[in-house]
Amino acid sequence: MVDAHADRDLILARLGEVWLKGRNRQSFLNRLERNLRAALKAELRGVRVEPSYGRIFIRVAAEDLHRALEICVDTPGLSSVSPARRVPSTVEAIREAALELTAEAWAGVEGTFSVKARRRLKAFPLTSPELGRVIGEAIGERFRHLSVDLKRSDHQLGIEVDDRYTHIWTRTLKGSGGLPVGSAGRVTLLLSGGIDSPVAGYLAQKRGCELDAVYFHSPPFIGEPSKDKVIQLANRLAPRQGGMRLYIIYFTEIQKAIRAACDPRFTVLLYRRFMYRLAAEIAEGRKALALCTGENLGQVASQTLENLTAVDRLTPLLTLRPVLAFDKEEIIEVARRIDTFDISTLPFDDCCTLFIPDNPIIHAQIKALEIEEAKLDVPALVQEALVKSEMLKLSGLPIIGEAVEG
Ligand code: ATP
Ligand code: MG
């Protein structure tokens, strides 16, 4: 027999889209399980992650439950999680645990309640509605001031009956959804210190991309605090994938060369074209399948359709622009949720602000940019910057995520 108390700190995690994956489901599931295990074990001891019947059960020490829930909520691929109690699949054990759990969770609450029971063990003596009714009646006797409302209750008790065990919960937290990081392949993120690119990186992670980040740095014009800021941002993305590489590419010489030789009206776009070329080189070395940026349509003058086209033809790699169509407010909302906003708004410059004229070109022709670039030794500048680049391996501890009731 299983002691209900011994298992009080189990977490029941539900799969999101992974569940729809048909024949590929197992590989998605394996990836999700591996990611969850890595994220939890990076911080907590004695964690056990056990998949079973389309659920993942996570066992942690009682004092780690809150943190483990936060980590689960931040792991792409899960639709929701509940702290649950596990009991043997008998009506008596279920009733006892249901009364105990609700006594803790519903003490002093007002309103209506419902019991949602689901029987997955067909040999169980009661059908799902019967079990719901039996448990609902027991609770109704205990909490006389709460009334039943099956459609829109204020408080819910969930019950799921499996072969050996039944899981019971009163709280469900919304997961981040999406697909397990890594299931789509590797992607190279152009990560600046701004608000947009960390959000773009997170959204790509949520669709299964495993990121390497590339940051362009221009000392001495751009100081160490700007670089530290990007490292901090990268550290916010890293835990979701069990660590991340951050490439730092020294961009000063390229910027100086552009200033010395080229028409100043094209400066920003020429910078951007070099960034794309360099990121594509890093991507190739890492067998990445795409680039990813925080570019947005129309947010700033450099991001018109013409100007996006002008940076788009430098590599055969696909460029993901997950925040392209977001309003700034929508981007900020995500940035706050993933805890990058306060870092991004630290007042340190980005190299894109260096040597910028007052009248940049808003609708650039590629031909004009090519004429400017003909004044430079582009391959040599690219090679030189690559040779001098550095790489940091970030473990990314710890993640801070807000568990959201839902
Ligand atoms: P962000 O808020 O992400 O900085 P932004 O709105 O400031 O974006 P830009 O400065 O035009 O826009 O940059 C557009 C995109 O180019 C960024 O989202 C990022 O992907 C990339 N980028 C810009 N500067 C850098 C940099 N120094 N290092 C790496 N990538 C950069
Ligand atoms: Mg920026």
Coordinates of C-alpha atoms and ligand atoms in Angstrom, one line a residue:
M1 CA 0.0 0.0 0.0
V2 CA 1.1 3.5 -0.7
D3 CA 1.2 6.0 2.1
A4 CA -0.7 9.1 0.9
H5 CA 1.4 11.4 3.1
A6 CA 4.7 10.1 1.7
D7 CA 3.6 11.4 -1.7
R8 CA 2.1 14.7 -0.9
D9 CA 4.6 16.7 -2.8
L10 CA 4.2 15.2 -6.2
I11 CA 3.6 17.5 -9.2
L12 CA 1.3 16.4 -12.0
A13 CA 2.4 18.0 -15.3
R14 CA 0.2 17.9 -18.3
L15 CA 1.5 17.9 -21.9
G16 CA 0.7 20.7 -24.3
E17 CA 1.0 20.3 -28.0
V18 CA 3.5 17.4 -27.6
W19 CA 0.4 15.3 -27.2
L20 CA -0.7 16.1 -30.7
K21 CA 2.5 14.9 -32.3
G22 CA 1.3 11.6 -33.6
R23 CA 4.2 9.3 -34.6
N24 CA 6.8 11.7 -33.4
R25 CA 5.2 12.0 -30.0
Q26 CA 7.8 9.7 -28.2
S27 CA 10.8 11.8 -29.3
F28 CA 9.1 15.0 -28.3
L29 CA 8.2 13.4 -24.9
N30 CA 11.7 12.2 -24.4
R31 CA 13.0 15.7 -25.1
L32 CA 10.5 17.3 -22.7
E33 CA 11.4 14.8 -20.0
R34 CA 15.1 15.5 -20.4
N35 CA 14.6 19.3 -20.3
L36 CA 12.5 19.1 -17.2
R37 CA 14.9 16.8 -15.5
A38 CA 17.9 19.1 -16.4
A39 CA 16.1 22.3 -15.3
L40 CA 14.9 20.8 -12.0
K41 CA 18.1 18.9 -11.1
A42 CA 20.2 22.0 -11.8
E43 CA 18.7 23.5 -8.7
L44 CA 17.0 20.9 -6.6
R45 CA 18.1 17.6 -5.0
G46 CA 16.4 14.3 -5.0
V47 CA 14.1 15.1 -8.0
R48 CA 12.4 12.3 -9.8
V49 CA 10.7 12.8 -13.1
E50 CA 8.4 10.0 -14.2
P51 CA 6.3 10.0 -17.4
S52 CA 3.1 7.9 -17.3
Y53 CA 0.0 7.8 -19.6
G54 CA 0.5 11.2 -21.1
R55 CA 1.4 12.9 -17.8
I56 CA 4.7 13.6 -16.2
F57 CA 5.0 13.1 -12.5
I58 CA 7.6 15.0 -10.6
R59 CA 8.6 14.3 -7.0
V60 CA 10.6 16.7 -5.0
A61 CA 11.1 17.4 -1.3
A62 CA 8.3 19.3 0.4
E63 CA 10.4 22.5 0.8
D64 CA 11.2 22.5 -2.9
L65 CA 7.7 22.2 -4.1
H66 CA 7.2 25.9 -4.8
R67 CA 10.4 26.3 -6.7
A68 CA 9.8 23.1 -8.7
L69 CA 6.4 24.5 -9.8
E70 CA 8.0 27.7 -11.0
I71 CA 10.5 25.7 -13.0
C72 CA 7.8 23.5 -14.5
V73 CA 5.7 26.6 -15.4
D74 CA 8.7 27.9 -17.3
T75 CA 9.5 24.7 -19.2
P76 CA 8.1 24.8 -22.8
G77 CA 6.0 21.8 -23.7
L78 CA 3.7 21.7 -20.6
S79 CA 0.2 23.0 -20.7
S80 CA -0.4 23.1 -16.9
V81 CA 0.8 21.7 -13.6
S82 CA -0.9 20.8 -10.4
P83 CA 0.6 20.0 -7.0
A84 CA -1.2 16.7 -6.4
R85 CA -1.6 14.0 -3.8
R86 CA -1.2 10.4 -4.9
V87 CA -3.3 7.7 -3.3
P88 CA -4.2 4.1 -4.1
S89 CA -7.1 3.8 -6.6
T90 CA -9.8 2.9 -4.1
V91 CA -12.9 4.9 -3.4
E92 CA -12.1 5.1 0.3
A93 CA -8.6 6.3 -0.2
I94 CA -9.8 8.9 -2.7
R95 CA -12.5 10.2 -0.4
E96 CA -10.1 10.5 2.6
A97 CA -7.5 12.4 0.5
A98 CA -10.2 14.6 -1.1
L99 CA -11.5 15.6 2.3
E100 CA -8.0 16.2 3.7
L101 CA -6.9 18.3 0.7
T102 CA -10.0 20.4 0.6
A103 CA -9.8 20.9 4.4
E104 CA -6.4 22.5 3.8
A105 CA -7.1 24.4 0.6
W106 CA -10.7 25.5 1.2
A107 CA -10.6 26.5 4.8
G108 CA -12.4 29.8 5.1
V109 CA -13.3 30.2 1.4
E110 CA -16.7 31.2 0.1
G111 CA -18.6 30.4 -3.1
T112 CA -19.2 27.3 -5.2
F113 CA -17.2 24.2 -5.9
S114 CA -17.1 21.3 -8.3
V115 CA -15.4 17.9 -8.5
K116 CA -14.0 16.9 -11.8
A117 CA -13.3 13.2 -11.7
R118 CA -11.8 11.2 -14.6
R119 CA -11.5 7.5 -14.6
R120 CA -8.8 6.1 -16.8
L121 CA -8.8 2.7 -15.1
K122 CA -11.8 1.1 -16.6
A123 CA -12.0 -1.6 -13.9
F124 CA -12.6 1.1 -11.3
P125 CA -16.0 0.3 -9.6
L126 CA -17.5 3.8 -10.3
T127 CA -17.8 5.7 -13.5
S128 CA -16.3 9.2 -13.7
P129 CA -19.6 11.0 -13.0
E130 CA -20.4 8.6 -10.2
L131 CA -17.1 9.1 -8.5
G132 CA -17.5 12.9 -8.9
R133 CA -20.9 12.7 -7.2
V134 CA -19.7 10.5 -4.3
I135 CA -16.8 12.8 -3.6
G136 CA -18.8 15.9 -4.1
E137 CA -21.4 14.8 -1.6
A138 CA -18.7 14.0 1.0
I139 CA -17.2 17.5 0.5
G140 CA -20.7 19.1 0.6
E141 CA -21.3 17.6 4.0
R142 CA -18.0 18.9 5.3
F143 CA -18.3 22.4 3.8
R144 CA -21.9 23.2 4.3
H145 CA -21.5 26.9 3.2
L146 CA -20.2 25.9 -0.2
S147 CA -22.7 25.0 -2.9
V148 CA -22.0 22.8 -6.0
D149 CA -21.8 24.4 -9.4
L150 CA -20.6 22.0 -12.1
K151 CA -20.3 24.7 -14.8
R152 CA -18.6 27.7 -13.3
S153 CA -17.4 26.9 -9.8
D154 CA -15.0 29.1 -7.8
H155 CA -13.1 26.1 -6.5
Q156 CA -12.3 22.9 -8.2
L157 CA -11.1 19.5 -7.1
G158 CA -9.5 17.4 -9.8
I159 CA -9.3 13.6 -9.6
E160 CA -7.7 11.3 -12.1
V161 CA -7.9 7.5 -11.5
D162 CA -5.1 5.5 -13.1
D163 CA -4.3 1.8 -12.8
R164 CA -2.5 1.8 -9.5
Y165 CA -2.8 5.3 -8.3
T166 CA -5.2 8.2 -8.2
H167 CA -4.1 11.8 -8.3
I168 CA -6.0 14.5 -6.6
W169 CA -5.5 18.3 -6.7
T170 CA -7.1 21.6 -5.9
R171 CA -4.7 24.0 -7.7
T172 CA -3.7 24.2 -11.4
L173 CA -1.0 26.5 -12.7
K174 CA -0.9 27.4 -16.4
G175 CA 2.2 26.2 -18.1
S176 CA 4.1 28.1 -20.8
G177 CA 2.8 25.8 -23.6
G178 CA 4.8 25.4 -26.8
L179 CA 7.1 22.6 -27.6
P180 CA 10.2 21.2 -25.9
V181 CA 13.3 23.3 -26.4
G182 CA 15.6 21.5 -28.9
S183 CA 12.8 19.6 -30.7
A184 CA 13.0 22.1 -33.7
G185 CA 16.8 22.3 -33.9
R186 CA 19.4 24.9 -33.2
V187 CA 19.0 28.6 -34.0
T188 CA 21.4 31.5 -33.7
L189 CA 19.9 34.4 -31.8
L190 CA 21.2 38.0 -32.4
L191 CA 21.0 39.1 -28.8
S192 CA 21.4 42.8 -28.1
G193 CA 20.8 44.4 -24.7
G194 CA 17.4 45.7 -25.8
I195 CA 13.9 44.6 -24.9
D196 CA 13.0 42.8 -28.1
S197 CA 15.7 40.2 -28.8
P198 CA 15.5 38.4 -25.5
V199 CA 11.7 38.1 -26.0
A200 CA 12.3 36.9 -29.6
G201 CA 14.7 34.3 -28.2
Y202 CA 12.2 33.1 -25.6
L203 CA 9.4 32.8 -28.2
A204 CA 11.7 30.8 -30.5
Q205 CA 12.6 28.5 -27.5
K206 CA 8.9 28.0 -26.9
R207 CA 8.6 26.7 -30.5
G208 CA 11.3 24.2 -29.9
C209 CA 14.5 26.1 -30.9
E210 CA 17.7 25.6 -28.9
L211 CA 19.6 28.9 -29.0
D212 CA 23.2 30.0 -29.3
A213 CA 23.4 33.8 -28.7
V214 CA 25.6 36.2 -30.6
Y215 CA 26.3 39.7 -29.2
F216 CA 28.2 42.4 -31.1
H217 CA 30.3 44.5 -28.8
S218 CA 32.2 47.7 -29.5
P219 CA 34.8 48.6 -26.9
P220 CA 35.9 51.2 -25.9
F221 CA 32.9 53.1 -27.2
I222 CA 30.5 50.7 -25.7
G223 CA 31.4 49.8 -22.1
E224 CA 31.6 46.6 -20.1
P225 CA 28.2 47.3 -18.4
S226 CA 26.6 46.8 -21.8
K227 CA 28.2 43.4 -22.2
D228 CA 27.4 42.4 -18.6
K229 CA 23.8 43.3 -19.4
V230 CA 23.7 41.0 -22.4
I231 CA 25.3 38.2 -20.3
Q232 CA 22.6 38.7 -17.7
L233 CA 19.9 38.5 -20.4
A234 CA 21.5 35.4 -21.9
N235 CA 21.4 33.9 -18.4
R236 CA 17.7 34.3 -18.4
L237 CA 17.3 32.2 -21.5
A238 CA 19.9 29.6 -20.7
P239 CA 18.2 27.5 -18.0
R240 CA 15.3 26.7 -20.3
Q241 CA 17.7 24.7 -22.4
G242 CA 20.2 23.4 -19.8
G243 CA 22.8 26.1 -20.7
M244 CA 23.6 28.2 -23.7
R245 CA 26.6 29.5 -25.7
L246 CA 27.0 33.3 -25.9
Y247 CA 29.4 34.4 -28.7
I248 CA 30.8 37.9 -28.2
I249 CA 32.0 39.4 -31.5
Y250 CA 34.1 42.5 -31.4
F251 CA 32.6 45.0 -33.8
T252 CA 34.6 48.1 -33.3
E253 CA 36.9 47.6 -36.3
I254 CA 34.0 47.0 -38.6
Q255 CA 32.2 50.1 -37.4
K256 CA 35.4 52.2 -37.8
A257 CA 35.9 51.0 -41.3
I258 CA 32.3 51.8 -42.2
R259 CA 32.6 55.3 -40.7
A260 CA 35.9 55.9 -42.6
A261 CA 34.7 54.8 -46.0
C262 CA 31.0 54.8 -46.4
D263 CA 28.1 57.3 -46.9
P264 CA 26.9 58.0 -43.3
R265 CA 23.2 57.7 -44.3
F266 CA 23.7 53.9 -44.7
T267 CA 25.6 53.3 -41.5
V268 CA 22.9 51.4 -39.5
L269 CA 22.1 49.1 -42.4
L270 CA 25.7 48.4 -43.1
Y271 CA 26.2 47.5 -39.4
R272 CA 23.2 45.2 -39.6
R273 CA 24.4 43.5 -42.8
F274 CA 27.7 42.7 -41.1
M275 CA 25.8 41.4 -38.1
Y276 CA 23.9 39.1 -40.3
R277 CA 27.0 37.9 -42.1
L278 CA 28.8 37.2 -38.9
A279 CA 25.9 35.5 -37.2
A280 CA 25.5 33.3 -40.3
E281 CA 29.2 32.3 -39.9
I282 CA 28.6 31.3 -36.3
A283 CA 25.4 29.5 -37.3
E284 CA 27.2 27.5 -39.9
G285 CA 29.9 26.4 -37.5
R286 CA 27.2 25.2 -35.1
K287 CA 25.0 23.6 -37.8
A288 CA 22.2 26.0 -36.8
L289 CA 19.2 25.9 -39.0
A290 CA 18.1 29.6 -38.7
L291 CA 18.9 33.0 -37.4
C292 CA 16.6 34.8 -35.0
T293 CA 16.3 38.5 -34.3
G294 CA 14.2 40.9 -32.3
E295 CA 13.3 42.9 -35.4
N296 CA 9.9 44.4 -35.6
L297 CA 8.0 45.9 -38.5
G298 CA 8.0 49.7 -38.3
Q299 CA 9.1 50.1 -34.7
V300 CA 12.2 52.1 -35.6
A301 CA 13.4 53.7 -38.9
S302 CA 15.8 50.9 -39.7
Q303 CA 12.9 48.4 -39.7
T304 CA 10.8 49.2 -42.7
L305 CA 10.1 46.4 -45.2
E306 CA 12.7 47.8 -47.5
N307 CA 15.3 47.8 -44.8
L308 CA 14.4 44.4 -43.5
T309 CA 14.8 43.2 -47.1
A310 CA 18.2 44.8 -47.2
V311 CA 19.5 42.6 -44.4
D312 CA 17.6 39.5 -45.5
R313 CA 19.6 38.4 -48.5
L314 CA 23.0 37.9 -46.9
T315 CA 22.6 34.3 -46.0
P316 CA 20.6 31.4 -47.3
L317 CA 19.6 30.7 -43.7
L318 CA 16.0 31.5 -42.7
T319 CA 15.7 34.4 -40.3
L320 CA 13.0 34.0 -37.6
R321 CA 11.5 37.3 -36.4
P322 CA 9.1 36.2 -33.7
V323 CA 8.2 39.7 -32.5
L324 CA 7.8 41.1 -36.0
A325 CA 4.1 41.9 -35.7
F326 CA 4.0 42.6 -31.9
D327 CA 3.2 46.0 -30.5
K328 CA 5.8 47.3 -28.1
E329 CA 3.3 46.8 -25.2
E330 CA 2.9 43.2 -26.2
I331 CA 6.7 42.7 -26.3
I332 CA 7.1 44.3 -22.9
E333 CA 4.4 42.1 -21.4
V334 CA 6.4 39.0 -22.3
A335 CA 9.6 40.6 -21.2
R336 CA 8.2 41.2 -17.8
R337 CA 6.9 37.7 -17.6
I338 CA 10.3 36.1 -18.4
D339 CA 12.0 38.6 -16.2
T340 CA 14.2 40.3 -18.8
F341 CA 12.5 43.7 -18.8
D342 CA 14.3 45.2 -15.8
I343 CA 17.7 44.1 -17.3
S344 CA 16.9 45.3 -20.8
T345 CA 15.9 48.8 -19.5
L346 CA 19.2 49.3 -17.7
P347 CA 20.6 52.5 -19.3
F348 CA 23.6 51.2 -21.3
D349 CA 24.2 51.8 -25.0
D350 CA 24.2 49.3 -27.8
C351 CA 26.8 49.4 -30.6
C352 CA 24.0 50.3 -33.1
T353 CA 23.9 53.8 -31.6
L354 CA 27.6 54.4 -32.5
F355 CA 28.5 56.9 -35.2
I356 CA 24.9 57.3 -36.3
P357 CA 23.9 60.3 -38.5
D358 CA 20.8 62.3 -38.0
N359 CA 19.3 61.3 -41.4
P360 CA 19.5 57.5 -41.9
I361 CA 18.0 56.0 -45.0
I362 CA 14.5 54.7 -44.3
H363 CA 13.9 52.9 -47.6
A364 CA 17.2 51.4 -48.6
Q365 CA 18.0 49.9 -52.0
I366 CA 20.2 46.9 -51.9
K367 CA 22.2 48.2 -54.8
A368 CA 23.1 51.3 -52.9
L369 CA 24.3 49.3 -49.9
E370 CA 26.4 47.1 -52.2
I371 CA 28.0 50.2 -53.7
E372 CA 29.0 51.3 -50.1
E373 CA 30.3 47.8 -49.3
A374 CA 32.4 47.8 -52.4
K375 CA 34.5 50.4 -50.6
L376 CA 35.4 47.8 -47.9
D377 CA 37.1 44.5 -47.8
V378 CA 34.1 42.7 -46.5
P379 CA 35.4 39.1 -46.3
A380 CA 38.6 40.3 -44.5
L381 CA 36.6 42.3 -41.9
V382 CA 34.3 39.4 -41.3
Q383 CA 37.2 36.9 -40.9
E384 CA 39.1 39.3 -38.6
A385 CA 36.1 39.7 -36.3
L386 CA 35.5 36.0 -36.2
V387 CA 39.1 35.3 -35.2
K388 CA 38.9 37.7 -32.3
S389 CA 35.5 36.6 -31.1
E390 CA 35.0 35.0 -27.7
M391 CA 32.6 32.3 -26.5
L392 CA 31.0 32.0 -23.0
K393 CA 29.3 28.8 -21.9
L394 CA 26.4 29.9 -19.6
S395 CA 24.9 27.4 -17.2
G396 CA 22.2 30.0 -16.6
L397 CA 21.4 29.4 -12.9
P398 CA 18.9 30.2 -11.5
I399 CA 15.7 30.9 -13.5
I400 CA 13.2 33.2 -11.9
G401 CA 9.7 32.6 -13.1
E402 CA 6.4 33.7 -11.7
A403 CA 4.0 30.9 -11.2
V404 CA 0.6 32.1 -12.6
E405 CA -2.7 30.8 -11.2
G406 CA -5.0 29.8 -14.0
Ligands
ATP1 P1 16.3 45.1 -29.3 O1 15.3 45.7 -28.4 O2 16.3 43.6 -29.4 O3 17.7 45.7 -29.2 P2 15.6 47.1 -31.2 O4 14.2 47.4 -31.3 O5 16.5 48.0 -30.4 O6 15.8 45.6 -30.7 P3 17.6 47.3 -33.3 O7 18.6 47.9 -32.4 O8 17.3 47.8 -34.7 O9 16.1 47.1 -32.7 O10 18.0 45.8 -33.5 C1 17.2 44.9 -34.2 C2 17.7 43.5 -33.9 O11 19.1 43.4 -34.3 C3 17.8 43.2 -32.4 O12 16.6 42.7 -31.9 C4 18.8 42.1 -32.4 O13 18.3 40.9 -32.8 C5 19.8 42.6 -33.4 N1 20.9 43.4 -32.8 C6 21.0 44.7 -32.7 N2 22.1 45.1 -32.0 C7 22.7 44.0 -31.7 C8 23.9 43.7 -31.0 N3 24.7 44.6 -30.5 N4 24.3 42.4 -30.8 C9 23.5 41.4 -31.3 N5 22.3 41.6 -32.0 C10 22.0 42.9 -32.2
MG2 MG 18.5 47.5 -29.9

